[in-house]
Short mmCIF file of C-alpha atoms and ligand atoms in Angstrom, two decimals:
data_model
loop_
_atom_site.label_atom_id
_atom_site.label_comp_id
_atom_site.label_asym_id
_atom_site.label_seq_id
_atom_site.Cartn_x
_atom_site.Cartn_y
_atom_site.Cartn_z
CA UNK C 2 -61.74 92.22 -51.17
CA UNK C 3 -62.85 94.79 -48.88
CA UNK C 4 -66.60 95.95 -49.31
CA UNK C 5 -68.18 98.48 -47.12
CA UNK C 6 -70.76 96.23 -45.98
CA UNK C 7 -68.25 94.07 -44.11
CA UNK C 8 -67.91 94.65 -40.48
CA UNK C 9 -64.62 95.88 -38.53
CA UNK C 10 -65.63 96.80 -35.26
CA UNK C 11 -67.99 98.42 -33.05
CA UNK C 12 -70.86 95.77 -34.39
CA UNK C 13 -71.93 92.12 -33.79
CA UNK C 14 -72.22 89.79 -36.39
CA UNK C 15 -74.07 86.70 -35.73
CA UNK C 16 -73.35 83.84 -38.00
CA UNK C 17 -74.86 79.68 -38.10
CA UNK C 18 -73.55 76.58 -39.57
CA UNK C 19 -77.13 75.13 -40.34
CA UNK C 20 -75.77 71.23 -40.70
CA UNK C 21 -73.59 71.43 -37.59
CA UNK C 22 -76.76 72.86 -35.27
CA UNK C 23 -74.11 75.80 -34.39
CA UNK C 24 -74.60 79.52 -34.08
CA UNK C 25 -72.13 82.03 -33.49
CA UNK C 26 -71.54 85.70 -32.99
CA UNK C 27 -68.51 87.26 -33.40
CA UNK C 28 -67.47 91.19 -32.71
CA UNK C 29 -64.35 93.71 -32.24
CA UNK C 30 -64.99 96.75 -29.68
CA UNK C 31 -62.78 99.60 -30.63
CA UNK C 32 -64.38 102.86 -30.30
CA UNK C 33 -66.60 102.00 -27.75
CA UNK C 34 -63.68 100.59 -25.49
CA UNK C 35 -62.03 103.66 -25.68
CA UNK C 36 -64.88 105.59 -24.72
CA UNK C 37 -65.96 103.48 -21.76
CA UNK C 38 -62.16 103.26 -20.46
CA UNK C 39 -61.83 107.18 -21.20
CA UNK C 40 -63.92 108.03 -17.80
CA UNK C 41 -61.64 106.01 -15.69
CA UNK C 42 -57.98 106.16 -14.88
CA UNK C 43 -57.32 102.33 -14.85
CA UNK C 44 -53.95 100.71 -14.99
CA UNK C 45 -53.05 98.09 -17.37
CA UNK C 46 -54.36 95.11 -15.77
CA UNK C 47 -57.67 96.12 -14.94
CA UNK C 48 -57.78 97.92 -18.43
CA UNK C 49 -57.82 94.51 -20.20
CA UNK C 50 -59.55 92.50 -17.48
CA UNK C 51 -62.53 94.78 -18.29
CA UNK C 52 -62.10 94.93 -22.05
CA UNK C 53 -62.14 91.05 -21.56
CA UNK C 54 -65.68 91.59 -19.84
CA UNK C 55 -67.20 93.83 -21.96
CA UNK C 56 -66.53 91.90 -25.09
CA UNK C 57 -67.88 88.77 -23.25
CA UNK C 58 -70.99 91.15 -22.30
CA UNK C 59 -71.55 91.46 -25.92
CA UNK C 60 -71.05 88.35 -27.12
CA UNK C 61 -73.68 87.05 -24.63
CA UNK C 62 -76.13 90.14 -24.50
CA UNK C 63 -76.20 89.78 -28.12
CA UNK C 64 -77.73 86.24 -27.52
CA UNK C 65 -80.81 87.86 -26.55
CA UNK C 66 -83.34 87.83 -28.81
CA UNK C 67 -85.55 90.36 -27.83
CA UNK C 68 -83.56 93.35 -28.18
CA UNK C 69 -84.59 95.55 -25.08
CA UNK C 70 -83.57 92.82 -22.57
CA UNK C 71 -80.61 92.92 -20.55
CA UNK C 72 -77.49 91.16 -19.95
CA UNK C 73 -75.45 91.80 -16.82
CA UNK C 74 -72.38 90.62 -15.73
CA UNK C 75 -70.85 90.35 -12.71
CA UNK C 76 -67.75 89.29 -10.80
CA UNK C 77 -67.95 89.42 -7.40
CA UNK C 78 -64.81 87.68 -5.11
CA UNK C 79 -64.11 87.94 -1.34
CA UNK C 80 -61.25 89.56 -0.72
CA UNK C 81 -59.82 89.54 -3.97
CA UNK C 82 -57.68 92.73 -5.33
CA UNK C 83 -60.63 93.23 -7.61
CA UNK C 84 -63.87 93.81 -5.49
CA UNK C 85 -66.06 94.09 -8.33
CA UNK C 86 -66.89 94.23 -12.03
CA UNK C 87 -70.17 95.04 -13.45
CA UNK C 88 -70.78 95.31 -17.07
CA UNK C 89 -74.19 95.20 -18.57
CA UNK C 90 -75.41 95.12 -22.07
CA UNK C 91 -78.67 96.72 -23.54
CA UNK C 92 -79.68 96.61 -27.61
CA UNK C 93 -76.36 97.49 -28.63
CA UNK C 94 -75.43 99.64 -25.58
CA UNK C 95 -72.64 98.71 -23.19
CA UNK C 96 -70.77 100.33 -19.84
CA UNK C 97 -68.69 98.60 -17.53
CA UNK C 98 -66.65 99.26 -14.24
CA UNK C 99 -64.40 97.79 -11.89
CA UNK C 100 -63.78 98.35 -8.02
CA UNK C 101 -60.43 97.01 -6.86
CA UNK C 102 -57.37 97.49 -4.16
CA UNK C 103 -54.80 99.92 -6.43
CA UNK C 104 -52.34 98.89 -3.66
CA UNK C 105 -52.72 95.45 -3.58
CA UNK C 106 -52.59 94.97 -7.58
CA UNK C 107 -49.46 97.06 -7.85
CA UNK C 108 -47.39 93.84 -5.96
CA UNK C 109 -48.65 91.46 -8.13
CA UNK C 110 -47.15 93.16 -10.92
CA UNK C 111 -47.54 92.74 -14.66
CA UNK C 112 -50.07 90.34 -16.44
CA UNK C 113 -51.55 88.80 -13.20
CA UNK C 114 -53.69 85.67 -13.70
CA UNK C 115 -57.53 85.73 -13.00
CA UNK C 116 -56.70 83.36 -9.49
CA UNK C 117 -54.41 86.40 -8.51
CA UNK C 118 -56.90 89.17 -9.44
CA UNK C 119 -60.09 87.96 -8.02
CA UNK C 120 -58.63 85.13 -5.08
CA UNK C 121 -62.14 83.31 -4.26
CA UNK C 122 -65.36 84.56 -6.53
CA UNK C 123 -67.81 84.03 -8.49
CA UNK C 124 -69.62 84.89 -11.75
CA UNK C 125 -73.04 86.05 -12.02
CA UNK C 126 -74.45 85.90 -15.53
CA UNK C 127 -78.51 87.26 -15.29
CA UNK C 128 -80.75 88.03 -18.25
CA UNK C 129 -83.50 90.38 -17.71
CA UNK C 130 -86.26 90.06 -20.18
CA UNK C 131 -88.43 93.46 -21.47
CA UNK C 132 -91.06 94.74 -19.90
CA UNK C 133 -90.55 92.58 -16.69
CA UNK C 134 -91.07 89.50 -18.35
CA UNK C 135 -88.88 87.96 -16.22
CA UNK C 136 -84.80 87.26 -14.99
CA UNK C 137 -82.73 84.25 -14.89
CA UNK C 138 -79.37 84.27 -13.27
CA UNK C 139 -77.06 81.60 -13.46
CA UNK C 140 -73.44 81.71 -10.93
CA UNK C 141 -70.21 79.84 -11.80
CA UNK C 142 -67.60 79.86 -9.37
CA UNK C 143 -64.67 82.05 -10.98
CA UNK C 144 -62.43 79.49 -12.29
CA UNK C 145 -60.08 78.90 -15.14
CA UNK C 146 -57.62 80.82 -16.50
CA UNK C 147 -59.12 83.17 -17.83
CA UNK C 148 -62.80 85.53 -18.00
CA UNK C 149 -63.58 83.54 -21.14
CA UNK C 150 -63.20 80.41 -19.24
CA UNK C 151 -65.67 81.08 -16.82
CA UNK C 152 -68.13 81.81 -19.24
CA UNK C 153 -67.76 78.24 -21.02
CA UNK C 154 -68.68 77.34 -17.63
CA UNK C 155 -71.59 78.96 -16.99
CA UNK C 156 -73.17 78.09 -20.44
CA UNK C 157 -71.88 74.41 -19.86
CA UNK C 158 -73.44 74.20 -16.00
CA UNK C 159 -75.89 76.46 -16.01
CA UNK C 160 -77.86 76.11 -19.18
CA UNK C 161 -76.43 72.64 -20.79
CA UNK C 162 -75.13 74.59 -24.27
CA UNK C 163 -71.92 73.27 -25.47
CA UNK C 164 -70.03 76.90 -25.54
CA UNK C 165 -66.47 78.33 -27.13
CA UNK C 166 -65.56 81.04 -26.28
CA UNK C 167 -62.31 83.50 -27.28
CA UNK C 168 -61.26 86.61 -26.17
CA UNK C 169 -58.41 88.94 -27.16
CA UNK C 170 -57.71 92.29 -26.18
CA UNK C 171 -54.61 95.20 -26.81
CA UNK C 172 -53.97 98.20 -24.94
CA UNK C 173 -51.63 100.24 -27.03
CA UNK C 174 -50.82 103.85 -26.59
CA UNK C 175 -53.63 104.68 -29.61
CA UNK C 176 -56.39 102.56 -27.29
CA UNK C 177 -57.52 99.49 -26.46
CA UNK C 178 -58.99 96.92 -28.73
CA UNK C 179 -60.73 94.16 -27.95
CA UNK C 180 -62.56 91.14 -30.22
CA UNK C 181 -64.35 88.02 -29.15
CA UNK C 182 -66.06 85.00 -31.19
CA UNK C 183 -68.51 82.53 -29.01
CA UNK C 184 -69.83 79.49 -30.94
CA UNK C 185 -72.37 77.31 -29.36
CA UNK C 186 -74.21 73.97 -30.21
CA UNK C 187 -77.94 73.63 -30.51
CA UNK C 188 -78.78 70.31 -31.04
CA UNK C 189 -82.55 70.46 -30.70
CA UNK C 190 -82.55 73.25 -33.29
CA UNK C 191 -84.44 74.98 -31.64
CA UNK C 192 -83.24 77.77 -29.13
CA UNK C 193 -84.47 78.40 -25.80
CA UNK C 194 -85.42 74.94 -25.36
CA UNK C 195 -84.46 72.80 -21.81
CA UNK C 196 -81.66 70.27 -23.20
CA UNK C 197 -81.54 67.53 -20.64
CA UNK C 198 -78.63 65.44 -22.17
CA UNK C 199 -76.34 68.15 -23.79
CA UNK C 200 -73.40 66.42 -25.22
CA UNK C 201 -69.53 67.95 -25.31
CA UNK C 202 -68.38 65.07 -27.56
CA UNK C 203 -71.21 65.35 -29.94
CA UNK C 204 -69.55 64.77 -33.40
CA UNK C 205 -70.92 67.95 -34.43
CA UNK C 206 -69.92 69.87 -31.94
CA UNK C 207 -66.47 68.25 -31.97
CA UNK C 208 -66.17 69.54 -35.55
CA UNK C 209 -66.95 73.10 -34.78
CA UNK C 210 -64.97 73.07 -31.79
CA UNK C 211 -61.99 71.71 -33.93
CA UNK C 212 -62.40 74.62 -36.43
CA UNK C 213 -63.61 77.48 -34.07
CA UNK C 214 -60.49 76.83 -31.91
CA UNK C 215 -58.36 77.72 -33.99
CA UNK C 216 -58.97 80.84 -33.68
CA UNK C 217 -55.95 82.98 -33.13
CA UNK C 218 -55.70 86.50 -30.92
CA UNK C 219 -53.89 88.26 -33.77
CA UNK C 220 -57.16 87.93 -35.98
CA UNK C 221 -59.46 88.62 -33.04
CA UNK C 222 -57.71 92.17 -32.75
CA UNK C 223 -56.41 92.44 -36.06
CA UNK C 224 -58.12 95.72 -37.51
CA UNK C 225 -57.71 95.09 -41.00
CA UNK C 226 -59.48 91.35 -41.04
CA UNK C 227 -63.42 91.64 -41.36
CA UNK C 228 -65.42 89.93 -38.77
CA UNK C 229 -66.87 87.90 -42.35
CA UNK C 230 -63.28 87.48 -43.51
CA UNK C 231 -62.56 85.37 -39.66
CA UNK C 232 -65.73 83.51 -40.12
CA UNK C 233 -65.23 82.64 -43.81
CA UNK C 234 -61.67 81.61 -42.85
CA UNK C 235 -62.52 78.94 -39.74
CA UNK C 236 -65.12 77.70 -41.66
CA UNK C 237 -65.28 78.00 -45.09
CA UNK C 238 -65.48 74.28 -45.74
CA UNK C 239 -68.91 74.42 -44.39
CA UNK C 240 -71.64 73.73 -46.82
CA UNK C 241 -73.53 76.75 -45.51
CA UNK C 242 -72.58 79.50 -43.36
CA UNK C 243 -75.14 82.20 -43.01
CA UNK C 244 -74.19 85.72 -41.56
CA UNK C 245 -76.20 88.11 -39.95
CA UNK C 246 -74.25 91.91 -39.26
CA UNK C 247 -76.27 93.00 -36.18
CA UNK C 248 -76.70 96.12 -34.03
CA UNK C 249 -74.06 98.53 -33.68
CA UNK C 250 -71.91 98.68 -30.20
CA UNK C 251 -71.20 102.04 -28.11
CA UNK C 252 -71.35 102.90 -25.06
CA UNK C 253 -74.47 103.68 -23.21
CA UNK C 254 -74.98 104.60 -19.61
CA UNK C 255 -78.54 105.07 -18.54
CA UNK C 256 -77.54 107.15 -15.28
CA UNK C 257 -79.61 110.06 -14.96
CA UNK C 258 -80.38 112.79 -12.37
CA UNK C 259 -84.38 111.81 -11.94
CA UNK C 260 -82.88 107.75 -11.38
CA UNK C 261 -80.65 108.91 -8.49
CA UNK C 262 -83.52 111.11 -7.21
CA UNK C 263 -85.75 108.98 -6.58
CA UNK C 264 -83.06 106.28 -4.92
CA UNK C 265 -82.37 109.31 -2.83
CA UNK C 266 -85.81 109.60 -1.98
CA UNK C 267 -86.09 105.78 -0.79
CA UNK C 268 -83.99 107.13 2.52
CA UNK C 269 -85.05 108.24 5.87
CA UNK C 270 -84.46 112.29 6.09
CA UNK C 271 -81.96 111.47 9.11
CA UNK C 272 -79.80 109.43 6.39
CA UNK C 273 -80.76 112.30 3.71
CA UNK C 274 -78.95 115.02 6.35
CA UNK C 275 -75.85 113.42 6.58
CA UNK C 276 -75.50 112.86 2.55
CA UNK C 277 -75.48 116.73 1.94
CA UNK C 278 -72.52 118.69 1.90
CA UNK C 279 -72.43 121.87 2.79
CA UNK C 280 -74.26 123.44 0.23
CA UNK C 281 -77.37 121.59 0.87
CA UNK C 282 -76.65 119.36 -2.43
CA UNK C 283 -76.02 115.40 -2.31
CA UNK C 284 -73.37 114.46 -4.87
CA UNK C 285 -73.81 111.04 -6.31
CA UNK C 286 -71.19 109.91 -8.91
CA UNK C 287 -71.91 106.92 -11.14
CA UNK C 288 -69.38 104.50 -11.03
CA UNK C 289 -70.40 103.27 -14.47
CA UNK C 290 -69.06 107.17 -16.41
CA UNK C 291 -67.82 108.64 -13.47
CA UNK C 292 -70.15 111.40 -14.10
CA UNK C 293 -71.38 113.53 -10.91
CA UNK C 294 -74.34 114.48 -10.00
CA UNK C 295 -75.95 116.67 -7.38
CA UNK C 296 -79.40 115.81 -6.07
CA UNK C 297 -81.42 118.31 -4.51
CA UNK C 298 -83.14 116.32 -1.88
ZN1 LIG G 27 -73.48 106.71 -15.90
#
């Protein structure tokens, strides 16, 4: 029962269960992994930590409704092997990095839980509207066992939606793959609205949290099961489920020489001077493609 109008990877699917008050979305990054991973040398760990972000980045960019807004994510710890991850999500584009101690992760050897990678952090979800319409940010502290966990959290503290969330993610020696469902309960049916007195044991949401977490990595990452096909299987005794295949993934840096020029520009001279080599040029690499570029300033 495959049809071409299914969707495998690389694209979001949203989905809703109208008479549980729950919307979904659900997507598997496979191409567009590889490509972001492909301009950094990265080993294993930090290879699926960040394939564990940018599917999260997805999931929750692909919240927005207006489609030139942006989602960014960002990890942040003090003193933790990883410094820093940053992945951001525009209308179907993605990129993502990661600054950490190579040194320090080597002794903590294989598989190394999120309390071991970051020590003490925190999460920084922010949503930047189009046009300058405006940002929210909401932090979580950088608990749990897992990336996933800590985004439950945010959408449970920070905005008061009941929130599943699962992650999977396989490095293999053809490339990574990565795939992700998030369900969430809008009681109010209506989205965007302040919900005062959200409810985790709300029988409705204790019914799509029963069949959403079932859920199993295999099918998350399995490339042969359409994103429909997963849906259809957690919930197909729904009365309705609607799905909607949305934008396409890939990966999209906006880095450009005119952006770094004009950050360039923001310094005093004196500063200017000691950023050029000896060719007069100022070589600015973005840590987002690892792509270099020199800045006549
Ligand atoms: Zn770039």
């Amino acid at each position: 029962m495959t049809d071409q109008t299914e969707t495998f990877s690389d694209k979001l699917l949203g989905f809703t269960i109208p008479a549980r008050n729950a919307r979904g979305k659900a997507v598997r990054l496979d191409r567009a992994i590889d490509e972001i991973l492909a301009a950094h040398d990265y080993p294993p760990a930090i290879t699926h930590l960040l394939a564990e972000a940018l599917v999260l980045a997805t999931l929750i960019g692909g919240l927005l409704k207006d489609e030139s807004g942006q989602l960014t994510m960002q990890a942040q710890t003090e003193g933790g092997v990883v410094r820093l991850l940053v992945c951001d999500y525009r209308n179907g584009q993605l990129r993502g990095y990661v600054d950490f101690d190579r040194e320090r992760l080597t002794e903590l050897g294989a598989n190394p839980p999120l309390s071991a990678l970051f020590g003490k952090g925190y999460l920084a979800i922010t949503f930047d509207m189009a046009g300058g319409e405006g940002r929210y940010q909401g932090i979580v502290p950088l608990e749990g066992e897992t990336l996933a966990e800590a985004c439950e959290a945010y959408f449970g503290q920070s905005e008061q939606i009941p929130t599943l969330i699962r992650v999977a993610a396989r490095a293999g020696e053809d490339g990574c793959t990565a795939g992700g469902l998030l369900v969430q309960h809008l009681p109010d049916g209506e989205e965007g609205r302040e919900r005062l007195h959200a409810r985790m044991d709300h029988p409705e949401w204790e019914h799509v949290v029963a069949l959403a977490g079932s859920t199993r990595h295999e099918e998350l990452i399995d490339p042969a099961l359409s994103l429909e096909a997963l849906v259809w299987r957690l919930f197909h005794e729904e009365e309705e489920v609607r799905v909607q295949p949305g934008a396409p993934i890939a990966r999209g840096c906006r880095c450009s020489a005119e952006h770094y020029e004009q950050i360039i520009a923001r310094f005093p001279e004196e500063d200017r001077a000691d950023m050029r080599d000896e060719n007069g040029m100022i070589l600015i690499d973005c840590a987002f493609c690892s792509k270099v570029f020199e800045i006549e300033a």
